[in-house]
Amino acid sequence: MSTRGGTLQAPAEVRTEPAEQAAGSSRLPLVVHILALGTFLMGTTEFVVAGLLPEIAGDLQVSVARTGLLITVFAVGMIVGAPLMAMLTLRLPKRLTLMLALGIFAAGHVIVALGSDFSVILGARFLTAIATGAFWAVANVAAADAAGPAARSRALGLVGAGAMLANVVGVPLGAFAGQLVGWRGPFWALAALSAAAIVLIARTVGHDGHARQTVSVRSELTALRSGRVWLVLAACATTTGGVLAAYSYIAPLLTERSGIASGIVPLVLVGFGLGALAGSLVGGRLGDRHPHTVTVVAAAGATLLLLAVSLLAGYAVPTIVLVTLLGFFGLGANPVLMALAVRFAKQAPCSPRP
């Protein structure tokens, strides 16, 4: 299960041969690193718009507030598309699903890079989000299968780190490149990189055979019968949603309210990304022993920081510090919430068999 999109079920099937190979080696298979590259691209495209909001709004001649819909539409596509695509692709080979998702992902970015009509670009972002959901729904399972039981946690950590690294490197770099060559440049780059990733996926992800045919949609939906799963998902949606709603408009906030030069915005995005990465690491470590405490503290901290940002946005230095801390507290509870969701999903009562 992922807060960005995916399934509630932990990886179930593990092929015997890769497991045996992983058990005898301390190095993760190459395919795990390729899948981490994929999540890096997905994480970058999700929020690269946040660093380019003024440039996109000016070029398309729409308001900054309306341009922010490019992030909102992507989030809606992830929410709708991730579980839907997870069920629709249950019987497809993982390699084929990953390649199709990256192909649609690349096509969506080409449409955005060429588009001049805002409605068309919105549609392309929604399509890209659905492809992202499909990739996320399969990437973790594929990584766990390739690494085997002995290295499964390490493999999943690396794949998840790809998305976190996007906030530290991908989004700031995209914002910086967009200021140099125009906002369409990062979308061309993401399209090219995802096309290259298709080739790498085709060469590294193994055949499934008939393994995925044993999974049923009914068994996947069983997890949704747990009220505790819904509570965890609600906590994740409210905490993360509030933080990322503010983050979506971080560029105009910094330049118009705080008086920060546009060239400094990518550096502030790096600060948010580093805070999010540190928060995830600390939250994941402390959450094993005190999951509820971490969740409450993170949510309370994010609430206070959002209030502080709204009051102190006119001051540059305090705003930069607050944005960094917002990344730490706002996303720090994600690993705990993910673990709780998987645990509660496994504990959900099984559906009666006919």
Short mmCIF file of C-alpha atoms in Angstrom, two decimals:
data_model
loop_
_atom_site.label_atom_id
_atom_site.label_comp_id
_atom_site.label_asym_id
_atom_site.label_seq_id
_atom_site.Cartn_x
_atom_site.Cartn_y
_atom_site.Cartn_z
CA MET A 1 0.00 0.00 0.00
CA SER A 2 1.25 3.49 -0.79
CA THR A 3 -0.10 6.88 0.08
CA ARG A 4 0.72 7.99 -3.43
CA GLY A 5 -1.12 5.14 -5.01
CA GLY A 6 -1.05 1.39 -4.94
CA THR A 7 -2.75 -1.50 -3.28
CA LEU A 8 -3.55 -2.21 0.34
CA GLN A 9 -2.23 -5.73 0.02
CA ALA A 10 1.42 -6.41 0.78
CA PRO A 11 3.36 -8.32 -1.90
CA ALA A 12 2.06 -11.87 -1.85
CA GLU A 13 3.74 -13.94 -4.50
CA VAL A 14 7.46 -14.53 -4.48
CA ARG A 15 9.06 -16.55 -7.24
CA THR A 16 11.40 -19.24 -6.01
CA GLU A 17 14.40 -18.59 -8.27
CA PRO A 18 14.86 -14.86 -7.58
CA ALA A 19 14.36 -15.52 -3.86
CA GLU A 20 17.11 -18.08 -3.81
CA GLN A 21 19.42 -15.80 -5.76
CA ALA A 22 18.75 -12.86 -3.43
CA ALA A 23 19.34 -14.93 -0.35
CA GLY A 24 22.88 -15.60 -1.42
CA SER A 25 23.75 -12.05 -2.37
CA SER A 26 23.94 -8.83 -0.36
CA ARG A 27 23.33 -6.70 -3.45
CA LEU A 28 19.86 -5.93 -4.66
CA PRO A 29 18.99 -6.97 -8.23
CA LEU A 30 19.35 -4.37 -10.94
CA VAL A 31 15.60 -4.40 -11.56
CA VAL A 32 14.98 -2.92 -8.10
CA HIS A 33 17.12 0.09 -8.99
CA ILE A 34 15.27 0.45 -12.30
CA LEU A 35 11.95 0.43 -10.48
CA ALA A 36 13.31 3.07 -8.09
CA LEU A 37 14.14 5.19 -11.14
CA GLY A 38 10.52 4.80 -12.22
CA THR A 39 9.19 6.00 -8.88
CA PHE A 40 11.66 8.88 -9.04
CA LEU A 41 10.12 9.97 -12.35
CA MET A 42 6.61 9.57 -10.96
CA GLY A 43 7.40 11.61 -7.87
CA THR A 44 9.05 14.33 -9.92
CA THR A 45 6.16 14.81 -12.31
CA GLU A 46 3.66 14.95 -9.47
CA PHE A 47 5.05 18.17 -8.00
CA VAL A 48 7.34 19.68 -10.61
CA VAL A 49 4.44 21.97 -11.48
CA ALA A 50 4.71 23.54 -8.01
CA GLY A 51 8.08 25.08 -8.90
CA LEU A 52 6.89 26.26 -12.33
CA LEU A 53 3.47 27.64 -11.49
CA PRO A 54 4.14 31.31 -12.41
CA GLU A 55 5.86 30.36 -15.69
CA ILE A 56 3.05 28.02 -16.76
CA ALA A 57 0.35 30.52 -15.81
CA GLY A 58 2.04 33.31 -17.77
CA ASP A 59 2.58 31.22 -20.89
CA LEU A 60 -0.94 29.76 -20.98
CA GLN A 61 -2.48 33.08 -19.92
CA VAL A 62 -4.45 31.64 -17.03
CA SER A 63 -4.46 32.59 -13.38
CA VAL A 64 -2.03 31.03 -10.92
CA ALA A 65 -4.95 29.62 -8.93
CA ARG A 66 -6.35 27.89 -12.02
CA THR A 67 -2.93 26.62 -13.00
CA GLY A 68 -2.79 24.89 -9.63
CA LEU A 69 -5.49 22.56 -10.98
CA LEU A 70 -2.67 20.78 -12.82
CA ILE A 71 -1.60 19.42 -9.44
CA THR A 72 -5.15 18.85 -8.19
CA VAL A 73 -6.15 16.89 -11.29
CA PHE A 74 -3.06 14.72 -10.94
CA ALA A 75 -3.93 13.98 -7.31
CA VAL A 76 -7.51 13.08 -8.26
CA GLY A 77 -6.23 10.81 -11.01
CA MET A 78 -4.00 9.04 -8.51
CA ILE A 79 -6.83 8.60 -6.01
CA VAL A 80 -9.20 7.22 -8.63
CA GLY A 81 -6.71 5.52 -10.89
CA ALA A 82 -4.46 3.70 -8.45
CA PRO A 83 -7.01 1.28 -6.95
CA LEU A 84 -8.85 0.96 -10.25
CA MET A 85 -5.72 0.11 -12.21
CA ALA A 86 -4.55 -2.21 -9.44
CA MET A 87 -7.69 -4.31 -9.97
CA LEU A 88 -7.80 -4.05 -13.77
CA THR A 89 -4.19 -5.22 -14.12
CA LEU A 90 -4.35 -8.11 -11.65
CA ARG A 91 -4.27 -10.71 -14.43
CA LEU A 92 -1.70 -8.93 -16.60
CA PRO A 93 2.01 -9.78 -16.37
CA LYS A 94 3.84 -7.29 -14.18
CA ARG A 95 6.38 -6.48 -16.89
CA LEU A 96 3.64 -5.67 -19.41
CA THR A 97 1.78 -3.50 -16.89
CA LEU A 98 4.91 -1.53 -16.03
CA MET A 99 5.79 -0.98 -19.69
CA LEU A 100 2.27 0.13 -20.60
CA ALA A 101 2.18 2.50 -17.64
CA LEU A 102 5.49 4.09 -18.62
CA GLY A 103 4.34 4.36 -22.25
CA ILE A 104 1.18 6.22 -21.27
CA PHE A 105 3.24 8.28 -18.83
CA ALA A 106 5.59 9.33 -21.64
CA ALA A 107 2.72 10.12 -24.03
CA GLY A 108 1.02 12.28 -21.40
CA HIS A 109 4.16 14.35 -20.94
CA VAL A 110 4.55 14.85 -24.69
CA ILE A 111 0.96 16.15 -24.85
CA VAL A 112 1.67 18.57 -22.00
CA ALA A 113 4.92 19.74 -23.60
CA LEU A 114 3.20 20.41 -26.94
CA GLY A 115 -0.13 21.66 -25.58
CA SER A 116 -1.37 25.20 -25.68
CA ASP A 117 -4.96 24.58 -24.58
CA PHE A 118 -5.31 24.41 -20.80
CA SER A 119 -8.15 21.87 -20.93
CA VAL A 120 -6.09 19.49 -23.07
CA ILE A 121 -3.15 19.80 -20.69
CA LEU A 122 -5.45 19.06 -17.74
CA GLY A 123 -6.66 15.90 -19.50
CA ALA A 124 -3.09 14.82 -20.19
CA ARG A 125 -2.18 15.29 -16.52
CA PHE A 126 -5.13 13.14 -15.49
CA LEU A 127 -4.07 10.43 -17.95
CA THR A 128 -0.52 10.60 -16.62
CA ALA A 129 -1.78 10.22 -13.06
CA ILE A 130 -3.69 7.04 -13.95
CA ALA A 131 -0.53 5.61 -15.51
CA THR A 132 1.38 6.58 -12.38
CA GLY A 133 -1.16 4.74 -10.26
CA ALA A 134 -0.76 1.62 -12.38
CA PHE A 135 3.02 1.76 -12.06
CA TRP A 136 2.90 2.23 -8.28
CA ALA A 137 0.41 -0.62 -7.94
CA VAL A 138 2.87 -3.08 -9.49
CA ALA A 139 6.36 -1.70 -8.84
CA ASN A 140 6.49 -2.65 -5.16
CA VAL A 141 5.29 -6.18 -5.87
CA ALA A 142 7.81 -6.60 -8.69
CA ALA A 143 10.64 -5.32 -6.49
CA ALA A 144 9.72 -7.64 -3.63
CA ASP A 145 9.51 -10.63 -5.98
CA ALA A 146 12.88 -9.87 -7.52
CA ALA A 147 14.66 -9.37 -4.20
CA GLY A 148 13.16 -12.35 -2.39
CA PRO A 149 12.20 -12.65 1.30
CA ALA A 150 15.73 -12.05 2.58
CA ALA A 151 15.96 -8.58 1.03
CA ARG A 152 12.30 -7.62 0.56
CA SER A 153 12.23 -4.76 3.06
CA ARG A 154 15.44 -3.31 1.67
CA ALA A 155 14.05 -3.49 -1.88
CA LEU A 156 10.80 -1.78 -0.93
CA GLY A 157 12.77 0.88 0.93
CA LEU A 158 14.83 1.61 -2.16
CA VAL A 159 11.78 1.84 -4.42
CA GLY A 160 10.12 4.20 -1.93
CA ALA A 161 13.32 6.25 -1.67
CA GLY A 162 13.06 6.95 -5.40
CA ALA A 163 9.89 8.95 -4.79
CA MET A 164 11.38 10.73 -1.78
CA LEU A 165 14.50 11.60 -3.76
CA ALA A 166 12.25 13.26 -6.32
CA ASN A 167 11.42 15.97 -3.77
CA VAL A 168 15.10 16.50 -3.01
CA VAL A 169 16.50 16.41 -6.56
CA GLY A 170 13.87 15.96 -9.26
CA VAL A 171 11.42 18.74 -8.41
CA PRO A 172 14.05 21.43 -7.64
CA LEU A 173 16.07 20.46 -10.71
CA GLY A 174 12.92 20.59 -12.83
CA ALA A 175 12.09 24.03 -11.49
CA PHE A 176 15.62 25.26 -12.17
CA ALA A 177 15.63 23.81 -15.71
CA GLY A 178 12.19 25.29 -16.36
CA GLN A 179 13.45 28.75 -15.49
CA LEU A 180 16.38 28.32 -17.88
CA VAL A 181 14.79 26.69 -20.94
CA GLY A 182 11.08 27.22 -20.35
CA TRP A 183 8.53 25.21 -18.39
CA ARG A 184 8.01 22.70 -21.21
CA GLY A 185 11.62 21.51 -21.02
CA PRO A 186 11.20 19.39 -17.86
CA PHE A 187 8.19 17.63 -19.41
CA TRP A 188 10.21 16.73 -22.51
CA ALA A 189 12.97 15.40 -20.26
CA LEU A 190 10.52 13.28 -18.23
CA ALA A 191 9.03 11.88 -21.43
CA ALA A 192 12.47 10.90 -22.74
CA LEU A 193 13.55 9.35 -19.45
CA SER A 194 10.34 7.32 -19.14
CA ALA A 195 10.79 6.04 -22.70
CA ALA A 196 14.29 4.90 -21.78
CA ALA A 197 12.89 3.27 -18.64
CA ILE A 198 10.57 1.15 -20.81
CA VAL A 199 13.59 -0.46 -22.45
CA LEU A 200 15.22 -1.08 -19.08
CA ILE A 201 12.02 -2.61 -17.66
CA ALA A 202 11.71 -4.90 -20.69
CA ARG A 203 15.25 -6.18 -20.14
CA THR A 204 15.24 -6.56 -16.37
CA VAL A 205 11.75 -7.54 -15.17
CA GLY A 206 11.23 -11.29 -15.43
CA HIS A 207 8.24 -13.18 -16.80
CA ASP A 208 5.41 -13.89 -14.38
CA GLY A 209 4.08 -17.00 -16.01
CA HIS A 210 0.62 -17.58 -14.56
CA ALA A 211 1.40 -16.36 -11.03
CA ARG A 212 -0.83 -13.28 -11.13
CA GLN A 213 -3.86 -15.26 -12.26
CA THR A 214 -4.28 -16.66 -8.74
CA VAL A 215 -5.17 -13.21 -7.34
CA SER A 216 -8.82 -12.20 -7.41
CA VAL A 217 -10.46 -8.79 -7.26
CA ARG A 218 -12.66 -10.11 -4.46
CA SER A 219 -9.67 -10.87 -2.25
CA GLU A 220 -8.24 -7.39 -2.91
CA LEU A 221 -11.52 -5.73 -1.89
CA THR A 222 -11.67 -7.69 1.36
CA ALA A 223 -9.31 -5.19 3.00
CA LEU A 224 -11.86 -2.42 2.52
CA ARG A 225 -14.19 -4.09 5.02
CA SER A 226 -11.97 -2.91 7.87
CA GLY A 227 -13.06 0.33 9.49
CA ARG A 228 -9.55 0.86 10.83
CA VAL A 229 -8.19 0.86 7.28
CA TRP A 230 -10.56 3.69 6.39
CA LEU A 231 -9.52 5.65 9.48
CA VAL A 232 -5.84 5.33 8.56
CA LEU A 233 -6.56 6.38 4.97
CA ALA A 234 -8.55 9.37 6.24
CA ALA A 235 -5.66 10.39 8.50
CA CYS A 236 -3.25 10.13 5.60
CA ALA A 237 -5.52 12.10 3.27
CA THR A 238 -6.11 14.97 5.70
CA THR A 239 -2.53 15.34 6.91
CA THR A 240 -0.73 14.85 3.62
CA GLY A 241 -3.44 16.63 1.65
CA GLY A 242 -3.23 19.76 3.76
CA VAL A 243 0.56 19.94 3.48
CA LEU A 244 0.68 19.29 -0.24
CA ALA A 245 -2.12 21.77 -0.90
CA ALA A 246 0.13 24.47 0.54
CA TYR A 247 3.17 23.07 -1.25
CA SER A 248 1.36 23.28 -4.59
CA TYR A 249 1.43 27.08 -4.40
CA ILE A 250 4.85 27.40 -2.82
CA ALA A 251 6.43 29.27 -5.75
CA PRO A 252 3.99 32.22 -5.82
CA LEU A 253 3.98 32.27 -2.01
CA LEU A 254 7.75 32.66 -1.90
CA THR A 255 8.06 35.17 -4.73
CA GLU A 256 4.98 37.33 -4.18
CA ARG A 257 4.54 37.21 -0.40
CA SER A 258 8.03 36.55 0.95
CA GLY A 259 9.86 38.57 -1.70
CA ILE A 260 12.26 35.76 -2.56
CA ALA A 261 13.86 35.81 -6.02
CA SER A 262 12.56 33.13 -8.40
CA GLY A 263 16.06 31.69 -8.73
CA ILE A 264 16.06 30.83 -5.02
CA VAL A 265 12.79 28.86 -5.21
CA PRO A 266 14.48 25.58 -6.30
CA LEU A 267 16.74 25.78 -3.23
CA VAL A 268 13.71 26.14 -0.97
CA LEU A 269 12.20 23.11 -2.69
CA VAL A 270 15.39 21.22 -1.86
CA GLY A 271 14.88 22.19 1.78
CA PHE A 272 11.33 20.84 1.74
CA GLY A 273 12.53 17.64 0.09
CA LEU A 274 15.31 17.13 2.63
CA GLY A 275 12.83 17.74 5.43
CA ALA A 276 10.43 15.19 3.93
CA LEU A 277 13.21 12.63 3.53
CA ALA A 278 14.42 13.12 7.10
CA GLY A 279 10.86 13.03 8.41
CA SER A 280 10.16 9.75 6.66
CA LEU A 281 13.31 8.17 8.07
CA VAL A 282 12.72 9.39 11.62
CA GLY A 283 9.01 8.65 11.49
CA GLY A 284 9.61 5.15 10.18
CA ARG A 285 12.14 4.41 12.94
CA LEU A 286 10.05 5.78 15.81
CA GLY A 287 6.79 4.49 14.39
CA ASP A 288 7.69 0.85 14.99
CA ARG A 289 7.44 1.44 18.75
CA HIS A 290 5.06 4.40 19.02
CA PRO A 291 2.88 4.49 15.87
CA HIS A 292 0.00 6.47 17.33
CA THR A 293 2.25 9.01 19.04
CA VAL A 294 4.17 9.65 15.82
CA THR A 295 0.95 10.08 13.86
CA VAL A 296 -0.55 12.55 16.34
CA VAL A 297 2.66 14.57 16.76
CA ALA A 298 3.22 14.78 13.01
CA ALA A 299 -0.35 15.94 12.33
CA ALA A 300 -0.25 18.48 15.17
CA GLY A 301 3.13 19.79 14.05
CA ALA A 302 1.97 20.15 10.44
CA THR A 303 -1.13 22.05 11.59
CA LEU A 304 0.88 24.52 13.65
CA LEU A 305 3.41 25.00 10.85
CA LEU A 306 0.71 25.71 8.28
CA LEU A 307 -0.74 28.32 10.63
CA ALA A 308 2.71 29.83 11.14
CA VAL A 309 3.33 29.99 7.37
CA SER A 310 0.08 31.87 6.86
CA LEU A 311 1.04 34.40 9.54
CA LEU A 312 4.73 34.82 8.68
CA ALA A 313 4.69 34.49 4.89
CA GLY A 314 5.81 38.10 4.56
CA TYR A 315 9.21 37.29 6.08
CA ALA A 316 11.68 35.39 3.89
CA VAL A 317 13.94 33.60 6.38
CA PRO A 318 11.20 32.36 8.75
CA THR A 319 9.18 31.13 5.75
CA ILE A 320 12.12 29.12 4.40
CA VAL A 321 12.64 27.50 7.80
CA LEU A 322 8.93 26.78 8.18
CA VAL A 323 8.71 25.19 4.72
CA THR A 324 11.60 22.85 5.56
CA LEU A 325 9.97 21.87 8.86
CA LEU A 326 6.68 21.40 7.03
CA GLY A 327 8.30 18.73 4.90
CA PHE A 328 9.60 17.01 8.04
CA PHE A 329 6.34 16.95 10.00
CA GLY A 330 3.91 16.90 7.11
CA LEU A 331 5.27 13.72 5.53
CA GLY A 332 6.91 12.18 8.60
CA ALA A 333 3.90 10.03 9.49
CA ASN A 334 3.56 8.47 6.03
CA PRO A 335 5.67 5.34 6.75
CA VAL A 336 3.70 4.72 9.94
CA LEU A 337 0.34 5.18 8.22
CA MET A 338 1.40 2.87 5.41
CA ALA A 339 2.46 0.18 7.86
CA LEU A 340 -0.78 0.51 9.83
CA ALA A 341 -2.86 0.29 6.66
CA VAL A 342 -1.10 -2.90 5.54
CA ARG A 343 -1.46 -4.42 9.02
CA PHE A 344 -5.15 -3.58 9.32
CA ALA A 345 -5.79 -4.77 5.75
CA LYS A 346 -4.28 -8.16 6.60
CA GLN A 347 -6.47 -8.34 9.70
CA ALA A 348 -9.67 -7.59 7.76
CA PRO A 349 -12.31 -10.34 8.00
CA CYS A 350 -12.32 -12.64 5.01
CA SER A 351 -15.34 -12.74 2.74
CA PRO A 352 -17.44 -15.90 3.02
CA ARG A 353 -16.76 -18.32 0.22
CA PRO A 354 -19.72 -19.45 -1.85
#
